[in-house]
Tab-separated table of C-alpha atoms in Angstrom:
chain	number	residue	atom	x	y	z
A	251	UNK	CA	55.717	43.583	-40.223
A	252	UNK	CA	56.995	40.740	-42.344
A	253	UNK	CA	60.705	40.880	-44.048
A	254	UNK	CA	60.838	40.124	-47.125
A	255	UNK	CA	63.002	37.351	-47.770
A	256	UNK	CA	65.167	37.753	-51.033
A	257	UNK	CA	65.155	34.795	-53.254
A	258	UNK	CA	68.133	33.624	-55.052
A	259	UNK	CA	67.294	34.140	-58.459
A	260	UNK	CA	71.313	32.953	-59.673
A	261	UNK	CA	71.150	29.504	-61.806
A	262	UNK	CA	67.220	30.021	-62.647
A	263	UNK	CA	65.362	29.375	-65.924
A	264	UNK	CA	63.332	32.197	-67.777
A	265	UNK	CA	61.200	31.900	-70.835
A	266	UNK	CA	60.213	34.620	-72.689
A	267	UNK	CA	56.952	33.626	-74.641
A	268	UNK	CA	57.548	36.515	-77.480
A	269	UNK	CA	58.357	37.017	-81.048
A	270	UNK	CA	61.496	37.120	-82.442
A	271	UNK	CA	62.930	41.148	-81.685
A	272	UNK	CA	64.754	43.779	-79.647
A	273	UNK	CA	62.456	43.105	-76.440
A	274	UNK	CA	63.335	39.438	-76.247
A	275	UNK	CA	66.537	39.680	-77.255
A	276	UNK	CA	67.827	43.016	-74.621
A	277	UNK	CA	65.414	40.546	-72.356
A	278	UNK	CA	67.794	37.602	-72.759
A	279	UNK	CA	70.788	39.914	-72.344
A	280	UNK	CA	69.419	41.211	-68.908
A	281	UNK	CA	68.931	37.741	-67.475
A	282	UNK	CA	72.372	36.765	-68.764
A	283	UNK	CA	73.677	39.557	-66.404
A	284	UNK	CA	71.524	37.696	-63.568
A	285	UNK	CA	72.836	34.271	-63.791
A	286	UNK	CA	69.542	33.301	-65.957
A	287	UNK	CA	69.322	31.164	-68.655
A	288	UNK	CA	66.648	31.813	-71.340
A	289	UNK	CA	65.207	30.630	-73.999
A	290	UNK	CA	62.640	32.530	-76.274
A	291	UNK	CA	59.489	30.609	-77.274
A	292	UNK	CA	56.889	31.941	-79.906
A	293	UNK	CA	53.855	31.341	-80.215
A	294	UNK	CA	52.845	29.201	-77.139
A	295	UNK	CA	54.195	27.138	-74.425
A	296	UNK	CA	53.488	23.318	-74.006
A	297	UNK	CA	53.754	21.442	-70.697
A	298	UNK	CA	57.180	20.692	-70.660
A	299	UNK	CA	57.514	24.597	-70.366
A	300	UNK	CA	55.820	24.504	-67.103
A	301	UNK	CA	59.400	23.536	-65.562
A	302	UNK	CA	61.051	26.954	-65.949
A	303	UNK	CA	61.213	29.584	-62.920
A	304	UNK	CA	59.928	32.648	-64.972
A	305	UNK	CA	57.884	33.292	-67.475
A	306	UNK	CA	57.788	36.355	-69.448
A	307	UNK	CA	55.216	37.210	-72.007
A	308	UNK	CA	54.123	39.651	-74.440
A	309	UNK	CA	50.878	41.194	-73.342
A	310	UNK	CA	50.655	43.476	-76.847
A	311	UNK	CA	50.533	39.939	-78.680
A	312	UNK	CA	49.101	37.483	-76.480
A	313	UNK	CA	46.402	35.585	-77.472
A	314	UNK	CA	44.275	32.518	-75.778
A	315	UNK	CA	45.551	29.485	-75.614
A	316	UNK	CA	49.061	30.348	-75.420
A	317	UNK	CA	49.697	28.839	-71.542
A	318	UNK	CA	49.619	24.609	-70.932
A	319	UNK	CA	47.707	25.783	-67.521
A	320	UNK	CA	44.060	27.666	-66.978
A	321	UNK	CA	44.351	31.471	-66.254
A	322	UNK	CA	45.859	32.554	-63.181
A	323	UNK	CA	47.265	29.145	-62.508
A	324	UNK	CA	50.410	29.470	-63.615
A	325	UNK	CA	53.275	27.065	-61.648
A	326	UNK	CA	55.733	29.881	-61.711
A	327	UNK	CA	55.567	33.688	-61.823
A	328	UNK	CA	54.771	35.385	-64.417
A	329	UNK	CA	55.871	38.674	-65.826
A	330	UNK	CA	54.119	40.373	-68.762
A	331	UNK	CA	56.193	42.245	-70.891
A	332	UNK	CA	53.676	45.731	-72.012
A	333	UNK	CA	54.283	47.998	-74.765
A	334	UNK	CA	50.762	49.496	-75.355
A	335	UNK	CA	48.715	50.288	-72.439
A	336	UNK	CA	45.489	49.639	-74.526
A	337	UNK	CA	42.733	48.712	-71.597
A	338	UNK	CA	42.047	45.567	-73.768
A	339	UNK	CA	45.499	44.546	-73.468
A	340	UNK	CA	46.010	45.000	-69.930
A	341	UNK	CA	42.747	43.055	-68.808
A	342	UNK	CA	44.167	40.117	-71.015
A	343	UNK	CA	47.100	40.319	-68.735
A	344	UNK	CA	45.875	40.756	-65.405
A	345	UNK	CA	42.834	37.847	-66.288
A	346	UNK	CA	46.302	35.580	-66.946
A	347	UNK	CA	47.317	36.525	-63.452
A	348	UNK	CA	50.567	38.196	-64.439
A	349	UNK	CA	52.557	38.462	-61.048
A	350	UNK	CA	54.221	41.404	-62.311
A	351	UNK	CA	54.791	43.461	-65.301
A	352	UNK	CA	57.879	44.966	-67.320
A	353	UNK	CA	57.008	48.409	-69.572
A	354	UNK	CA	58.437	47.735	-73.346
A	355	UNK	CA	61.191	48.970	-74.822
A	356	UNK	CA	63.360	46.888	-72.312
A	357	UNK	CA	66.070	49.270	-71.092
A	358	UNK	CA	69.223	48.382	-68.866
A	359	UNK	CA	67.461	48.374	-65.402
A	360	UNK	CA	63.965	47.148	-64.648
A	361	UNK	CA	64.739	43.322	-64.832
A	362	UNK	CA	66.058	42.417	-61.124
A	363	UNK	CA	63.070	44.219	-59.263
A	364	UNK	CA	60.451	43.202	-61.492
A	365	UNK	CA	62.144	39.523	-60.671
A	366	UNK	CA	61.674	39.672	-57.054
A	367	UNK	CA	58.519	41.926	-57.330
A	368	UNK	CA	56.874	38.848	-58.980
A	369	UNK	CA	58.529	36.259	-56.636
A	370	UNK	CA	56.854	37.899	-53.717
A	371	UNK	CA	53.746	38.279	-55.434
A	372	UNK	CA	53.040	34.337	-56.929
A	373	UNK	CA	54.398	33.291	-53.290
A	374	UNK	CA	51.617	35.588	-51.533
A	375	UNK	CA	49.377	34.691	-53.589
A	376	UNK	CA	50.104	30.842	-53.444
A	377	UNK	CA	49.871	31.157	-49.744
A	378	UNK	CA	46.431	32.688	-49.571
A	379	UNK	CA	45.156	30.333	-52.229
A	380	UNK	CA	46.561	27.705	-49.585
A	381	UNK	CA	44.819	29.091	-46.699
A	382	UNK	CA	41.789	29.878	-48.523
A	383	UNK	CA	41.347	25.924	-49.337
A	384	UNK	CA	42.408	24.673	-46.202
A	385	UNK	CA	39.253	27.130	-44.124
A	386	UNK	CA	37.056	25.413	-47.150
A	387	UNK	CA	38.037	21.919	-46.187
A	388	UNK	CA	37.309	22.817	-42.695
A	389	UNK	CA	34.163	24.429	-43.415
A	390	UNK	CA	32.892	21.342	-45.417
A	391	UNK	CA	33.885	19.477	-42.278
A	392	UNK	CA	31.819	21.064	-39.966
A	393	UNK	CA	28.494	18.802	-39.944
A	394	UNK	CA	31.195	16.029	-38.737
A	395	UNK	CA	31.937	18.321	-36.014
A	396	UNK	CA	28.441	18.999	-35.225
A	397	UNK	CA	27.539	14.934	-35.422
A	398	UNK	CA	30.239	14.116	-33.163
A	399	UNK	CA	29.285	17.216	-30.437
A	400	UNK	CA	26.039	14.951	-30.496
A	401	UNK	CA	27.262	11.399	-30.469
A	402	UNK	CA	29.497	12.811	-27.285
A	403	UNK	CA	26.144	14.508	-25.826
A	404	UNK	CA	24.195	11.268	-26.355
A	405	UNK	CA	27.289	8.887	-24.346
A	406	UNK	CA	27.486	11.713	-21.148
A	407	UNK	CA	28.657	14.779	-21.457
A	408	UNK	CA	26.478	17.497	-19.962
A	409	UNK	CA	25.913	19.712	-22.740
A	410	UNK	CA	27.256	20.633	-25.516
A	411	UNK	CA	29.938	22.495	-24.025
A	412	UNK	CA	31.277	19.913	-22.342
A	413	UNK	CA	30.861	17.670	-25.479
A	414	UNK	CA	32.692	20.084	-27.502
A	415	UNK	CA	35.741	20.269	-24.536
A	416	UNK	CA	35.995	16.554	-24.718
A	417	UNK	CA	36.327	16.791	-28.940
A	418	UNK	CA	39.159	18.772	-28.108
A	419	UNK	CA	40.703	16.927	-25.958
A	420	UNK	CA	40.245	13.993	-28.168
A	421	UNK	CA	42.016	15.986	-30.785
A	422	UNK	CA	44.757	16.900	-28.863
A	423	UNK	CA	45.358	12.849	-27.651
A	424	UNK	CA	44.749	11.874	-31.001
A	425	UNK	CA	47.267	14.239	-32.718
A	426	UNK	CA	44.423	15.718	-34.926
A	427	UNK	CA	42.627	18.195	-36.101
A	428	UNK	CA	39.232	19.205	-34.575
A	429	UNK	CA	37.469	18.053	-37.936
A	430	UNK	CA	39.307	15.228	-38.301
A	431	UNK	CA	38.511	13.692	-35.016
A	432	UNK	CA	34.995	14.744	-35.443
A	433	UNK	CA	35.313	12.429	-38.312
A	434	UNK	CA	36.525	9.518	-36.751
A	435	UNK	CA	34.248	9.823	-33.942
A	436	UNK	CA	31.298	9.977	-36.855
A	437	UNK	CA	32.674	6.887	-38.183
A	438	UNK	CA	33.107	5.205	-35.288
A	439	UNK	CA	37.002	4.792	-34.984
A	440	UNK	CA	37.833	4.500	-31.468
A	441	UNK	CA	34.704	5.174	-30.112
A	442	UNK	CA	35.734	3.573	-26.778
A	443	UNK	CA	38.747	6.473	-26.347
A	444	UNK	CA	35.794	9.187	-26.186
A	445	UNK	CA	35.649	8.714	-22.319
A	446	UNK	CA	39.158	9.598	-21.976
């Protein structure tokens, strides 16, 4: 099992993308008592925004078009702030790929887990997302591989086992990836190491 490593959430930025009242302003209060400076921001953020830490934002009064970035593509986690658990309002939150959420009226605890609840989350997700493109870049490299298991068949080796052994030896000499020196072998870089 993993362990969770705690960030240090001291000296951060939050912004809270909601009107002017109580929520925001116990919000700001809460953060104070973390170390976090805030600013409150209504109606929408702009791209200079996507600098902060944290976002907050009101679910019960979000709209489209609110966020400088796509949905679910935020650059920093994001925490939406609910009040009415209308299904409406909820899939508007989850399709902006809140990383958390925080139940309205704010009270006096709530803030600090919610912080690192969302830290783990954008990280975990961030990670897989990652992953996920790396396998894809792979996977679109894979007629390379295939060409090169060929090009090594067609200059000696056996079969295409032993063509395949001698790719990976070729990657591991050439301080590359599989795909990649399936690539250079396709483009003829080095041809003349293949033998070794």
């Amino acid at each position: 099992m993993k362990t969770f490593k705690r960030p240090d959430i001291a000296g951060k930025k939050a912004l809270i993308l909601h009107p002017p009242h109580a929520t925001s302003e116990a919000l700001v209060r809460q953060l104070a008592l973390l170390r976090i400076s805030t600013r409150v921001v209504w109606p929408q953020l702009d791209l200079a925004d996507a600098e902060a830490d944290f976002v907050f934002f009101d679910v019960d009064g979000g709209h489209e078009g609110q966020f400088p970035w796509e949905p679910g593509c935020a650059p920093m986690p994001t925490i939406g702030l609910i009040g009415s658990e209308a299904p409406g309002r909820i899939e508007w939150a989850i399709a902006q790929g809140a990383d958390a959420h925080l139940l309205k009226p704010i009270g006096s605890t709530g803030v600090y887990s919610v912080l690192l609840v969302a830290s783990h989350a954008f990280k975990t997700i961030r990670r897989q997302t990652d992953d996920i493109r790396a396998l894809e870049g792979r996977l679109r490299q894979r007629p390379s591989v295939v060409q090169a298991v060929l090009l090594l068949m067609e200059e000696g080796a056996r079969d295409q086992e032993a063509a395949m052994k001698t790719l990976r030896a070729i990657a591991m000499t050439w301080r590359m990836t599989l795909e990649e020196a399936a690539e250079a072998i396709c483009n003829n870089e080095g041809r003349t190491k293949c033998g070794a």
